[in-house]
PDB file of C-alpha atoms and ligand atoms in Angstrom:
ATOM      1  CA  MET A  19       0.000   0.000   0.000  1.00 46.00           C
ATOM      2  CA  SER A  20       1.508   3.336  -0.992  1.00 45.00           C
ATOM      3  CA  GLU A  21       1.999   5.840   1.833  1.00 48.00           C
ATOM      4  CA  ILE A  22       2.293   8.697  -0.691  1.00 63.00           C
ATOM      5  CA  GLU A  23      -1.047   8.533  -2.503  1.00 80.00           C
ATOM      6  CA  PRO A  24      -4.120   8.998  -0.316  1.00 89.00           C
ATOM      7  CA  ARG A  25      -5.526   5.615   0.648  1.00 97.00           C
ATOM      8  CA  SER A  26      -8.808   4.712  -1.028  1.00 98.00           C
ATOM      9  CA  ALA A  27     -11.373   3.550   1.532  1.00 98.00           C
ATOM     10  CA  VAL A  28     -14.867   2.112   1.084  1.00 98.00           C
ATOM     11  CA  VAL A  29     -17.214   2.118   4.076  1.00 99.00           C
ATOM     12  CA  VAL A  30     -20.188  -0.180   3.479  1.00 99.00           C
ATOM     13  CA  GLY A  31     -23.074   0.732   5.784  1.00 98.00           C
ATOM     14  CA  GLY A  32     -21.296   4.066   6.121  1.00 98.00           C
ATOM     15  CA  ALA A  33     -24.325   6.361   6.114  1.00 98.00           C
ATOM     16  CA  SER A  34     -25.256   5.974   9.779  1.00 98.00           C
ATOM     17  CA  GLY A  35     -23.996   5.287  13.294  1.00 98.00           C
ATOM     18  CA  ILE A  36     -20.646   3.514  13.633  1.00 98.00           C
ATOM     19  CA  GLY A  37     -20.000   3.371   9.871  1.00 98.00           C
ATOM     20  CA  ALA A  38     -20.527   7.144   9.569  1.00 98.00           C
ATOM     21  CA  ALA A  39     -18.073   7.783  12.429  1.00 98.00           C
ATOM     22  CA  ILE A  40     -15.521   5.509  10.721  1.00 98.00           C
ATOM     23  CA  ALA A  41     -16.017   7.335   7.398  1.00 98.00           C
ATOM     24  CA  ARG A  42     -15.395  10.688   9.139  1.00 98.00           C
ATOM     25  CA  ALA A  43     -12.316   9.331  10.934  1.00 98.00           C
ATOM     26  CA  LEU A  44     -10.867   7.858   7.719  1.00 98.00           C
ATOM     27  CA  ALA A  45     -11.340  11.181   5.921  1.00 98.00           C
ATOM     28  CA  ALA A  46      -9.653  13.012   8.822  1.00 98.00           C
ATOM     29  CA  ASP A  47      -6.823  10.454   8.592  1.00 98.00           C
ATOM     30  CA  GLY A  48      -6.218  11.440   4.958  1.00 98.00           C
ATOM     31  CA  ALA A  49      -8.065   8.695   3.068  1.00 98.00           C
ATOM     32  CA  THR A  50     -10.406   9.319   0.161  1.00 98.00           C
ATOM     33  CA  VAL A  51     -13.681   7.771   1.270  1.00 98.00           C
ATOM     34  CA  THR A  52     -16.566   6.165  -0.598  1.00 98.00           C
ATOM     35  CA  VAL A  53     -19.596   6.100   1.678  1.00 98.00           C
ATOM     36  CA  ALA A  54     -21.679   3.144   0.457  1.00 98.00           C
ATOM     37  CA  ASP A  55     -25.066   2.298   1.864  1.00 98.00           C
ATOM     38  CA  ARG A  56     -28.534   1.000   1.024  1.00 98.00           C
ATOM     39  CA  ASN A  57     -29.687   4.470   2.091  1.00 98.00           C
ATOM     40  CA  VAL A  58     -27.978   6.430  -0.700  1.00 98.00           C
ATOM     41  CA  ASP A  59     -29.504   9.809   0.220  1.00 98.00           C
ATOM     42  CA  GLN A  60     -27.961   9.668   3.691  1.00 98.00           C
ATOM     43  CA  ALA A  61     -24.677   8.427   2.161  1.00 98.00           C
ATOM     44  CA  LYS A  62     -24.660  11.435  -0.200  1.00 98.00           C
ATOM     45  CA  GLU A  63     -25.265  13.830   2.701  1.00 98.00           C
ATOM     46  CA  LEU A  64     -22.274  12.427   4.568  1.00 98.00           C
ATOM     47  CA  ALA A  65     -20.007  12.420   1.495  1.00 98.00           C
ATOM     48  CA  ALA A  66     -20.916  16.087   0.896  1.00 98.00           C
ATOM     49  CA  GLU A  67     -20.077  16.869   4.536  1.00 98.00           C
ATOM     50  CA  LEU A  68     -16.677  15.158   4.142  1.00 98.00           C
ATOM     51  CA  GLY A  69     -15.775  17.256   1.095  1.00 98.00           C
ATOM     52  CA  PRO A  70     -15.324  17.163  -2.686  1.00 97.00           C
ATOM     53  CA  THR A  71     -12.766  14.316  -2.813  1.00 97.00           C
ATOM     54  CA  HIS A  72     -15.198  11.910  -1.146  1.00 98.00           C
ATOM     55  CA  HIS A  73     -18.064  10.068  -2.810  1.00 98.00           C
ATOM     56  CA  ALA A  74     -21.281   8.210  -2.090  1.00 98.00           C
ATOM     57  CA  ALA A  75     -22.566   5.002  -3.660  1.00 98.00           C
ATOM     58  CA  GLN A  76     -25.613   2.807  -3.312  1.00 98.00           C
ATOM     59  CA  VAL A  77     -25.102  -0.811  -2.290  1.00 98.00           C
ATOM     60  CA  ASP A  78     -27.244  -3.589  -0.893  1.00 98.00           C
ATOM     61  CA  VAL A  79     -25.137  -6.248   0.809  1.00 98.00           C
ATOM     62  CA  THR A  80     -27.819  -8.878   0.155  1.00 98.00           C
ATOM     63  CA  ASP A  81     -27.183  -8.467  -3.612  1.00 98.00           C
ATOM     64  CA  GLU A  82     -23.797  -9.791  -4.812  1.00 98.00           C
ATOM     65  CA  ASN A  83     -23.915  -7.865  -8.102  1.00 98.00           C
ATOM     66  CA  SER A  84     -24.392  -4.601  -6.275  1.00 98.00           C
ATOM     67  CA  ILE A  85     -21.258  -5.287  -4.151  1.00 98.00           C
ATOM     68  CA  LEU A  86     -19.257  -6.328  -7.226  1.00 98.00           C
ATOM     69  CA  ARG A  87     -20.284  -3.107  -9.014  1.00 98.00           C
ATOM     70  CA  LEU A  88     -19.370  -1.012  -5.967  1.00 98.00           C
ATOM     71  CA  PHE A  89     -15.789  -2.247  -5.712  1.00 98.00           C
ATOM     72  CA  GLU A  90     -15.252  -2.240  -9.504  1.00 98.00           C
ATOM     73  CA  SER A  91     -16.482   1.345  -9.730  1.00 98.00           C
ATOM     74  CA  VAL A  92     -14.269   2.508  -6.850  1.00 98.00           C
ATOM     75  CA  ARG A  93     -11.228   0.827  -8.425  1.00 97.00           C
ATOM     76  CA  ALA A  94     -12.058   2.430 -11.789  1.00 97.00           C
ATOM     77  CA  ALA A  95     -12.573   5.900 -10.276  1.00 96.00           C
ATOM     78  CA  ARG A  96      -9.702   5.921  -7.752  1.00 96.00           C
ATOM     79  CA  GLY A  97      -7.338   3.461  -9.368  1.00 96.00           C
ATOM     80  CA  ARG A  98      -7.180   1.357  -6.192  1.00 97.00           C
ATOM     81  CA  VAL A  99      -8.967   0.035  -3.114  1.00 98.00           C
ATOM     82  CA  ASP A 100      -6.838  -0.013   0.060  1.00 98.00           C
ATOM     83  CA  ILE A 101      -9.376  -0.150   2.902  1.00 98.00           C
ATOM     84  CA  ALA A 102     -12.817  -1.769   3.108  1.00 98.00           C
ATOM     85  CA  VAL A 103     -15.003  -1.494   6.183  1.00 98.00           C
ATOM     86  CA  ASN A 104     -18.222  -3.454   6.492  1.00 98.00           C
ATOM     87  CA  SER A 105     -20.567  -1.797   8.978  1.00 98.00           C
ATOM     88  CA  ALA A 106     -23.911  -2.824   7.424  1.00 98.00           C
ATOM     89  CA  GLY A 107     -26.031  -4.563  10.014  1.00 98.00           C
ATOM     90  CA  ILE A 108     -29.582  -5.170  11.190  1.00 97.00           C
ATOM     91  CA  SER A 109     -31.169  -7.046  14.065  1.00 96.00           C
ATOM     92  CA  VAL A 110     -34.552  -8.541  14.876  1.00 95.00           C
ATOM     93  CA  ALA A 111     -35.829  -9.643  18.272  1.00 94.00           C
ATOM     94  CA  GLY A 112     -37.912 -12.720  19.011  1.00 95.00           C
ATOM     95  CA  SER A 113     -37.706 -16.065  20.757  1.00 97.00           C
ATOM     96  CA  ILE A 114     -36.629 -19.053  18.658  1.00 98.00           C
ATOM     97  CA  THR A 115     -40.090 -20.588  18.978  1.00 98.00           C
ATOM     98  CA  ASP A 116     -41.759 -17.427  17.629  1.00 97.00           C
ATOM     99  CA  LEU A 117     -39.249 -16.030  15.115  1.00 98.00           C
ATOM    100  CA  PRO A 118     -40.311 -16.503  11.459  1.00 98.00           C
ATOM    101  CA  VAL A 119     -37.514 -18.153   9.461  1.00 98.00           C
ATOM    102  CA  ASP A 120     -37.477 -15.355   6.875  1.00 98.00           C
ATOM    103  CA  LYS A 121     -36.489 -12.888   9.622  1.00 98.00           C
ATOM    104  CA  PHE A 122     -33.722 -15.231  10.774  1.00 98.00           C
ATOM    105  CA  ARG A 123     -32.513 -15.560   7.176  1.00 98.00           C
ATOM    106  CA  LEU A 124     -32.590 -11.789   6.587  1.00 98.00           C
ATOM    107  CA  VAL A 125     -30.317 -11.070   9.561  1.00 98.00           C
ATOM    108  CA  VAL A 126     -27.872 -13.809   8.475  1.00 98.00           C
ATOM    109  CA  ASP A 127     -28.069 -12.510   4.901  1.00 98.00           C
ATOM    110  CA  VAL A 128     -27.082  -8.974   5.918  1.00 98.00           C
ATOM    111  CA  CYS A 129     -24.724  -9.625   8.849  1.00 98.00           C
ATOM    112  CA  LEU A 130     -22.908 -12.803   7.720  1.00 98.00           C
ATOM    113  CA  THR A 131     -23.431 -13.504   4.011  1.00 98.00           C
ATOM    114  CA  GLY A 132     -23.211  -9.758   3.320  1.00 98.00           C
ATOM    115  CA  ALA A 133     -19.872  -9.600   5.159  1.00 98.00           C
ATOM    116  CA  PHE A 134     -18.631 -12.604   3.153  1.00 98.00           C
ATOM    117  CA  LEU A 135     -19.525 -10.830  -0.098  1.00 98.00           C
ATOM    118  CA  VAL A 136     -17.888  -7.570   0.981  1.00 98.00           C
ATOM    119  CA  ILE A 137     -14.683  -9.434   1.924  1.00 98.00           C
ATOM    120  CA  LYS A 138     -14.803 -11.382  -1.362  1.00 98.00           C
ATOM    121  CA  HIS A 139     -15.184  -8.395  -3.679  1.00 98.00           C
ATOM    122  CA  ALA A 140     -13.042  -5.997  -1.638  1.00 98.00           C
ATOM    123  CA  ALA A 141     -10.178  -8.530  -1.741  1.00 98.00           C
ATOM    124  CA  ARG A 142     -10.587  -8.993  -5.517  1.00 98.00           C
ATOM    125  CA  ALA A 143     -10.339  -5.225  -5.977  1.00 98.00           C
ATOM    126  CA  MET A 144      -7.180  -4.886  -3.833  1.00 98.00           C
ATOM    127  CA  ASP A 145      -4.269  -5.125  -6.268  1.00 95.00           C
ATOM    128  CA  ASP A 146      -1.585  -4.017  -3.827  1.00 95.00           C
ATOM    129  CA  GLY A 147      -2.568  -5.428  -0.426  1.00 98.00           C
ATOM    130  CA  GLY A 148      -5.060  -3.773   1.880  1.00 98.00           C
ATOM    131  CA  VAL A 149      -7.110  -3.876   5.060  1.00 98.00           C
ATOM    132  CA  ILE A 150     -10.620  -5.239   5.581  1.00 98.00           C
ATOM    133  CA  ILE A 151     -12.487  -4.504   8.820  1.00 98.00           C
ATOM    134  CA  SER A 152     -15.879  -5.965   9.742  1.00 98.00           C
ATOM    135  CA  LEU A 153     -18.185  -4.889  12.536  1.00 98.00           C
ATOM    136  CA  SER A 154     -18.824  -7.951  14.653  1.00 98.00           C
ATOM    137  CA  SER A 155     -20.407  -7.661  18.130  1.00 98.00           C
ATOM    138  CA  LEU A 156     -20.214  -8.544  21.803  1.00 98.00           C
ATOM    139  CA  ASN A 157     -22.932 -11.018  20.745  1.00 97.00           C
ATOM    140  CA  ALA A 158     -20.322 -13.016  18.811  1.00 98.00           C
ATOM    141  CA  ARG A 159     -19.261 -14.364  22.218  1.00 96.00           C
ATOM    142  CA  GLN A 160     -22.140 -13.490  24.582  1.00 97.00           C
ATOM    143  CA  PRO A 161     -25.571 -15.021  23.898  1.00 97.00           C
ATOM    144  CA  GLY A 162     -28.658 -12.839  24.339  1.00 95.00           C
ATOM    145  CA  THR A 163     -32.204 -14.182  24.647  1.00 96.00           C
ATOM    146  CA  GLY A 164     -34.333 -13.130  21.671  1.00 96.00           C
ATOM    147  CA  MET A 165     -31.219 -12.607  19.522  1.00 97.00           C
ATOM    148  CA  SER A 166     -30.658 -16.024  17.935  1.00 98.00           C
ATOM    149  CA  ALA A 167     -30.187 -14.693  14.405  1.00 98.00           C
ATOM    150  CA  TYR A 168     -27.928 -11.766  15.321  1.00 98.00           C
ATOM    151  CA  CYS A 169     -25.764 -13.777  17.760  1.00 98.00           C
ATOM    152  CA  SER A 170     -25.379 -16.640  15.260  1.00 98.00           C
ATOM    153  CA  ALA A 171     -24.482 -14.276  12.420  1.00 98.00           C
ATOM    154  CA  LYS A 172     -21.931 -12.328  14.468  1.00 98.00           C
ATOM    155  CA  ALA A 173     -20.315 -15.525  15.837  1.00 98.00           C
ATOM    156  CA  GLY A 174     -20.031 -16.739  12.238  1.00 98.00           C
ATOM    157  CA  LEU A 175     -18.500 -13.403  11.253  1.00 98.00           C
ATOM    158  CA  ALA A 176     -15.779 -13.800  13.906  1.00 98.00           C
ATOM    159  CA  MET A 177     -14.731 -17.142  12.356  1.00 98.00           C
ATOM    160  CA  LEU A 178     -15.107 -15.784   8.815  1.00 98.00           C
ATOM    161  CA  THR A 179     -12.632 -13.049   9.804  1.00 98.00           C
ATOM    162  CA  GLU A 180     -10.091 -15.675  10.870  1.00 98.00           C
ATOM    163  CA  VAL A 181     -10.502 -17.782   7.708  1.00 98.00           C
ATOM    164  CA  ALA A 182     -10.278 -14.696   5.485  1.00 99.00           C
ATOM    165  CA  ALA A 183      -7.141 -13.525   7.343  1.00 98.00           C
ATOM    166  CA  LEU A 184      -5.476 -16.883   6.609  1.00 98.00           C
ATOM    167  CA  GLU A 185      -6.531 -16.992   2.958  1.00 98.00           C
ATOM    168  CA  LEU A 186      -5.725 -13.373   2.124  1.00 98.00           C
ATOM    169  CA  ALA A 187      -2.419 -12.956   3.991  1.00 98.00           C
ATOM    170  CA  PRO A 188      -0.388 -14.076   0.936  1.00 98.00           C
ATOM    171  CA  GLN A 189      -1.888 -11.101  -0.980  1.00 98.00           C
ATOM    172  CA  GLY A 190      -0.881  -8.700   1.798  1.00 98.00           C
ATOM    173  CA  ILE A 191      -4.491  -8.202   2.850  1.00 98.00           C
ATOM    174  CA  ARG A 192      -5.124  -7.990   6.602  1.00 98.00           C
ATOM    175  CA  VAL A 193      -8.598  -8.928   7.826  1.00 99.00           C
ATOM    176  CA  ASN A 194      -9.828  -7.922  11.283  1.00 98.00           C
ATOM    177  CA  ALA A 195     -13.068  -7.250  13.138  1.00 98.00           C
ATOM    178  CA  ILE A 196     -14.231  -4.949  15.902  1.00 98.00           C
ATOM    179  CA  ALA A 197     -16.753  -6.400  18.353  1.00 98.00           C
ATOM    180  CA  PRO A 198     -18.468  -3.475  20.093  1.00 98.00           C
ATOM    181  CA  GLY A 199     -20.711  -3.596  23.129  1.00 97.00           C
ATOM    182  CA  ILE A 200     -23.637  -1.213  23.340  1.00 96.00           C
ATOM    183  CA  VAL A 201     -23.212   2.004  21.324  1.00 97.00           C
ATOM    184  CA  MET A 202     -26.103   4.438  20.926  1.00 94.00           C
ATOM    185  CA  THR A 203     -27.038   4.549  17.226  1.00 95.00           C
ATOM    186  CA  PRO A 204     -30.288   4.272  15.223  1.00 93.00           C
ATOM    187  CA  LEU A 205     -29.813   0.463  15.475  1.00 92.00           C
ATOM    188  CA  THR A 206     -29.917   0.392  19.282  1.00 92.00           C
ATOM    189  CA  THR A 207     -32.016   3.419  20.236  1.00 89.00           C
ATOM    190  CA  PRO A 208     -35.402   1.585  19.887  1.00 87.00           C
ATOM    191  CA  SER A 209     -34.527  -1.266  22.273  1.00 85.00           C
ATOM    192  CA  MET A 210     -32.779   1.125  24.666  1.00 87.00           C
ATOM    193  CA  SER A 211     -36.127   2.887  25.159  1.00 86.00           C
ATOM    194  CA  VAL A 212     -37.470  -0.292  26.841  1.00 88.00           C
ATOM    195  CA  PRO A 213     -37.630   0.641  30.563  1.00 88.00           C
ATOM    196  CA  GLY A 214     -34.792  -0.849  32.602  1.00 90.00           C
ATOM    197  CA  LEU A 215     -32.871  -2.329  29.683  1.00 90.00           C
ATOM    198  CA  GLU A 216     -30.208   0.352  29.406  1.00 90.00           C
ATOM    199  CA  ASP A 217     -29.651   0.231  33.207  1.00 92.00           C
ATOM    200  CA  ASP A 218     -29.204  -3.538  32.952  1.00 92.00           C
ATOM    201  CA  TYR A 219     -26.625  -3.142  30.167  1.00 91.00           C
ATOM    202  CA  LEU A 220     -24.697  -0.562  32.135  1.00 94.00           C
ATOM    203  CA  ALA A 221     -24.832  -2.623  35.345  1.00 93.00           C
ATOM    204  CA  ASN A 222     -23.100  -5.345  33.334  1.00 93.00           C
ATOM    205  CA  THR A 223     -20.470  -2.997  31.898  1.00 96.00           C
ATOM    206  CA  PRO A 224     -17.514  -2.539  34.270  1.00 97.00           C
ATOM    207  CA  LEU A 225     -16.706   0.929  32.878  1.00 98.00           C
ATOM    208  CA  GLY A 226     -20.342   1.876  33.558  1.00 96.00           C
ATOM    209  CA  ARG A 227     -21.309   3.544  30.295  1.00 96.00           C
ATOM    210  CA  SER A 228     -22.131   2.796  26.673  1.00 96.00           C
ATOM    211  CA  GLY A 229     -19.535   3.459  23.969  1.00 97.00           C
ATOM    212  CA  THR A 230     -19.584   6.154  21.314  1.00 97.00           C
ATOM    213  CA  PRO A 231     -19.312   5.649  17.546  1.00 98.00           C
ATOM    214  CA  GLU A 232     -16.107   7.718  17.686  1.00 98.00           C
ATOM    215  CA  GLU A 233     -14.509   5.242  20.128  1.00 98.00           C
ATOM    216  CA  ILE A 234     -15.204   2.440  17.642  1.00 98.00           C
ATOM    217  CA  ALA A 235     -13.805   4.594  14.820  1.00 98.00           C
ATOM    218  CA  ASP A 236     -10.558   5.120  16.803  1.00 98.00           C
ATOM    219  CA  ALA A 237     -10.059   1.337  16.815  1.00 98.00           C
ATOM    220  CA  ALA A 238     -10.789   1.134  13.086  1.00 98.00           C
ATOM    221  CA  ILE A 239      -8.121   3.753  12.354  1.00 98.00           C
ATOM    222  CA  TYR A 240      -5.661   1.829  14.524  1.00 98.00           C
ATOM    223  CA  MET A 241      -6.457  -1.333  12.545  1.00 98.00           C
ATOM    224  CA  THR A 242      -5.815   0.394   9.223  1.00 98.00           C
ATOM    225  CA  HIS A 243      -2.268   1.242  10.374  1.00 98.00           C
ATOM    226  CA  ALA A 244      -1.452  -1.847  12.488  1.00 98.00           C
ATOM    227  CA  SER A 245       0.682  -3.580   9.884  1.00 97.00           C
ATOM    228  CA  TRP A 246       1.210  -6.812  11.867  1.00 98.00           C
ATOM    229  CA  LEU A 247      -2.427  -7.276  12.975  1.00 98.00           C
ATOM    230  CA  THR A 248      -4.612  -9.807  11.205  1.00 98.00           C
ATOM    231  CA  GLY A 249      -7.305 -12.342  12.133  1.00 98.00           C
ATOM    232  CA  GLU A 250      -8.221 -10.370  15.270  1.00 98.00           C
ATOM    233  CA  SER A 251     -11.703  -9.622  16.661  1.00 98.00           C
ATOM    234  CA  LEU A 252     -11.250  -6.785  19.124  1.00 98.00           C
ATOM    235  CA  ASP A 253     -13.618  -6.727  22.129  1.00 98.00           C
ATOM    236  CA  LEU A 254     -14.448  -3.037  22.586  1.00 98.00           C
ATOM    237  CA  ASN A 255     -17.167  -2.787  25.183  1.00 98.00           C
ATOM    238  CA  GLY A 256     -16.109  -1.183  28.482  1.00 98.00           C
ATOM    239  CA  GLY A 257     -15.380  -4.651  29.865  1.00 98.00           C
ATOM    240  CA  ALA A 258     -18.874  -6.048  29.205  1.00 97.00           C
ATOM    241  CA  HIS A 259     -17.428  -9.286  27.808  1.00 97.00           C
ATOM    242  CA  LEU A 260     -16.223 -10.020  31.353  1.00 96.00           C
ATOM    243  CA  VAL A 261     -19.742  -9.964  32.835  1.00 94.00           C
ATOM    244  CA  LYS A 262     -23.081 -11.171  31.405  1.00 90.00           C
ATOM    245  CA  TYR A 263     -25.562 -10.105  28.731  1.00 92.00           C
ATOM    246  CA  PRO A 264     -28.939  -8.680  29.859  1.00 90.00           C
ATOM    247  CA  ASP A 265     -32.000 -10.939  29.458  1.00 92.00           C
ATOM    248  CA  LEU A 266     -33.630  -9.036  26.581  1.00 92.00           C
ATOM    249  CA  LEU A 267     -36.746 -11.200  26.220  1.00 93.00           C
ATOM    250  CA  THR A 268     -37.662 -10.710  29.891  1.00 92.00           C
ATOM    251  CA  HIS A 269     -37.318  -6.926  29.446  1.00 91.00           C
ATOM    252  CA  PHE A 270     -39.394  -6.938  26.234  1.00 89.00           C
ATOM    253  CA  ARG A 271     -42.118  -9.133  27.788  1.00 90.00           C
ATOM    254  CA  ARG A 272     -42.304  -6.893  30.865  1.00 89.00           C
ATOM    255  CA  ALA A 273     -42.580  -3.808  28.611  1.00 89.00           C
ATOM    256  CA  THR A 274     -45.455  -5.251  26.574  1.00 86.00           C
ATOM    257  CA  ALA A 275     -47.328  -6.925  29.478  1.00 83.00           C
TER     258      ALA A 275
HETATM  259  N1  NAD B  15     -24.643   0.028  17.885  1.00 91.32           N
HETATM  260  C1  NAD B  15     -24.249  -1.015  18.599  1.00 91.32           C
HETATM  261  O1  NAD B  15     -24.451  -1.069  19.834  1.00 91.32           O
HETATM  262  C2  NAD B  15     -23.522  -2.148  17.954  1.00 91.32           C
HETATM  263  C3  NAD B  15     -22.938  -3.113  18.802  1.00 91.32           C
HETATM  264  C4  NAD B  15     -22.267  -4.174  18.229  1.00 91.32           C
HETATM  265  C5  NAD B  15     -22.168  -4.284  16.850  1.00 91.32           C
HETATM  266  N2  NAD B  15     -22.738  -3.340  16.064  1.00 91.32           N
HETATM  267  C6  NAD B  15     -22.610  -3.507  14.612  1.00 91.32           C
HETATM  268  O2  NAD B  15     -22.049  -2.343  14.056  1.00 91.32           O
HETATM  269  C7  NAD B  15     -22.518  -2.168  12.719  1.00 91.32           C
HETATM  270  C8  NAD B  15     -23.092  -0.759  12.571  1.00 91.32           C
HETATM  271  O3  NAD B  15     -24.222  -0.633  13.425  1.00 91.32           O
HETATM  272  P1  NAD B  15     -24.822   0.791  13.831  1.00 91.32           P
HETATM  273  O4  NAD B  15     -25.157   0.690  15.262  1.00 91.32           O
HETATM  274  O5  NAD B  15     -23.952   1.868  13.336  1.00 91.32           O
HETATM  275  O6  NAD B  15     -26.216   0.730  13.028  1.00 91.32           O
HETATM  276  P2  NAD B  15     -26.916   1.801  12.071  1.00 91.32           P
HETATM  277  O7  NAD B  15     -28.287   1.277  11.873  1.00 91.32           O
HETATM  278  O8  NAD B  15     -26.730   3.178  12.589  1.00 91.32           O
HETATM  279  O9  NAD B  15     -26.071   1.655  10.714  1.00 91.32           O
HETATM  280  C9  NAD B  15     -26.167   0.516   9.918  1.00 91.32           C
HETATM  281  C10 NAD B  15     -26.103   0.939   8.464  1.00 91.32           C
HETATM  282  O10 NAD B  15     -26.184  -0.256   7.659  1.00 91.32           O
HETATM  283  C11 NAD B  15     -26.987   0.043   6.547  1.00 91.32           C
HETATM  284  N3  NAD B  15     -27.546  -1.200   6.007  1.00 91.32           N
HETATM  285  C12 NAD B  15     -28.448  -2.035   6.582  1.00 91.32           C
HETATM  286  N4  NAD B  15     -28.757  -3.042   5.751  1.00 91.32           N
HETATM  287  C13 NAD B  15     -28.018  -2.832   4.627  1.00 91.32           C
HETATM  288  C14 NAD B  15     -27.908  -3.530   3.403  1.00 91.32           C
HETATM  289  N5  NAD B  15     -28.640  -4.629   3.143  1.00 91.32           N
HETATM  290  N6  NAD B  15     -27.048  -3.076   2.465  1.00 91.32           N
HETATM  291  C15 NAD B  15     -26.322  -1.946   2.694  1.00 91.32           C
HETATM  292  N7  NAD B  15     -26.410  -1.224   3.833  1.00 91.32           N
HETATM  293  C16 NAD B  15     -27.246  -1.668   4.784  1.00 91.32           C
HETATM  294  C17 NAD B  15     -28.081   0.967   7.081  1.00 91.32           C
HETATM  295  O11 NAD B  15     -28.717   1.693   6.036  1.00 91.32           O
HETATM  296  C18 NAD B  15     -27.263   1.845   8.039  1.00 91.32           C
HETATM  297  O12 NAD B  15     -26.763   2.995   7.385  1.00 91.32           O
HETATM  298  C19 NAD B  15     -23.564  -3.286  12.482  1.00 91.32           C
HETATM  299  O13 NAD B  15     -22.937  -4.355  11.821  1.00 91.32           O
HETATM  300  C20 NAD B  15     -23.928  -3.690  13.905  1.00 91.32           C
HETATM  301  O14 NAD B  15     -24.384  -5.023  13.953  1.00 91.32           O
HETATM  302  C21 NAD B  15     -23.427  -2.284  16.572  1.00 91.32           C
END
């Protein structure tokens, strides 16, 4: 990877929350950023905020052709792809006995198969080595009631990161993941409004507070420069991985009783 030319970065799921903070941090770190998201209007707003050298693109991680087109177009426009971040993610809540299989499949499609496709096409577009970072979760290692699809997908993503790191090392591509605990974003705000749930999270977080998108972005920037780091899933959660996950279903049932 050249240290002279600006690095070309693609942030998938970059229009909102953690991905948006990573896009801002990459731009501040000197990269040229493509903000790619299903929500292209929000991606365009962020790219405009970042400045004229940054771009927006539409992508749906459940559609392989759309991911292929994204990375081909960035390589054509910038001449290279050095950094790919996959922050696209969704979650659904429901007990295993109630959850419709199409909802389970959708979460796996976005959070696991989508990450596989981003790694696949980002790696194909990286001619001169690179860095791929996925957003995993505390739920890759801590089970949560009502979160079978999300926990399964994120646990799969942790192993996918390790396999991809092994396979892509010969091409000089490092593959890592960040596994955040609770961070207030549009993804988490709805469940955090359930009475008592946020208190329960924080009681199980030794540092006693939720994280910020900017704290996750700091780790992503570190990973882009950490030239000997690959195959790592970084627990970034105020120590929550040392304690236990709140019982979400009990909170949801109490709230709707
Ligand atoms: N916020 C947290 O507490 C937290 C904790 C652990 C892990 N994570 C993970 O971090 C990542 C970012 O989450 P966030 O909290 O910033 O959520 P967010 O909802 O703010 O952002 C997610 C982005 O992904 C995009 N997206 C969703 N489906 C897509 C698709 N099919 N194709 C393309 N883009 C799509 C959305 O449009 C949105 O811009 C997710 O993978 C999430 O699972 C979040």
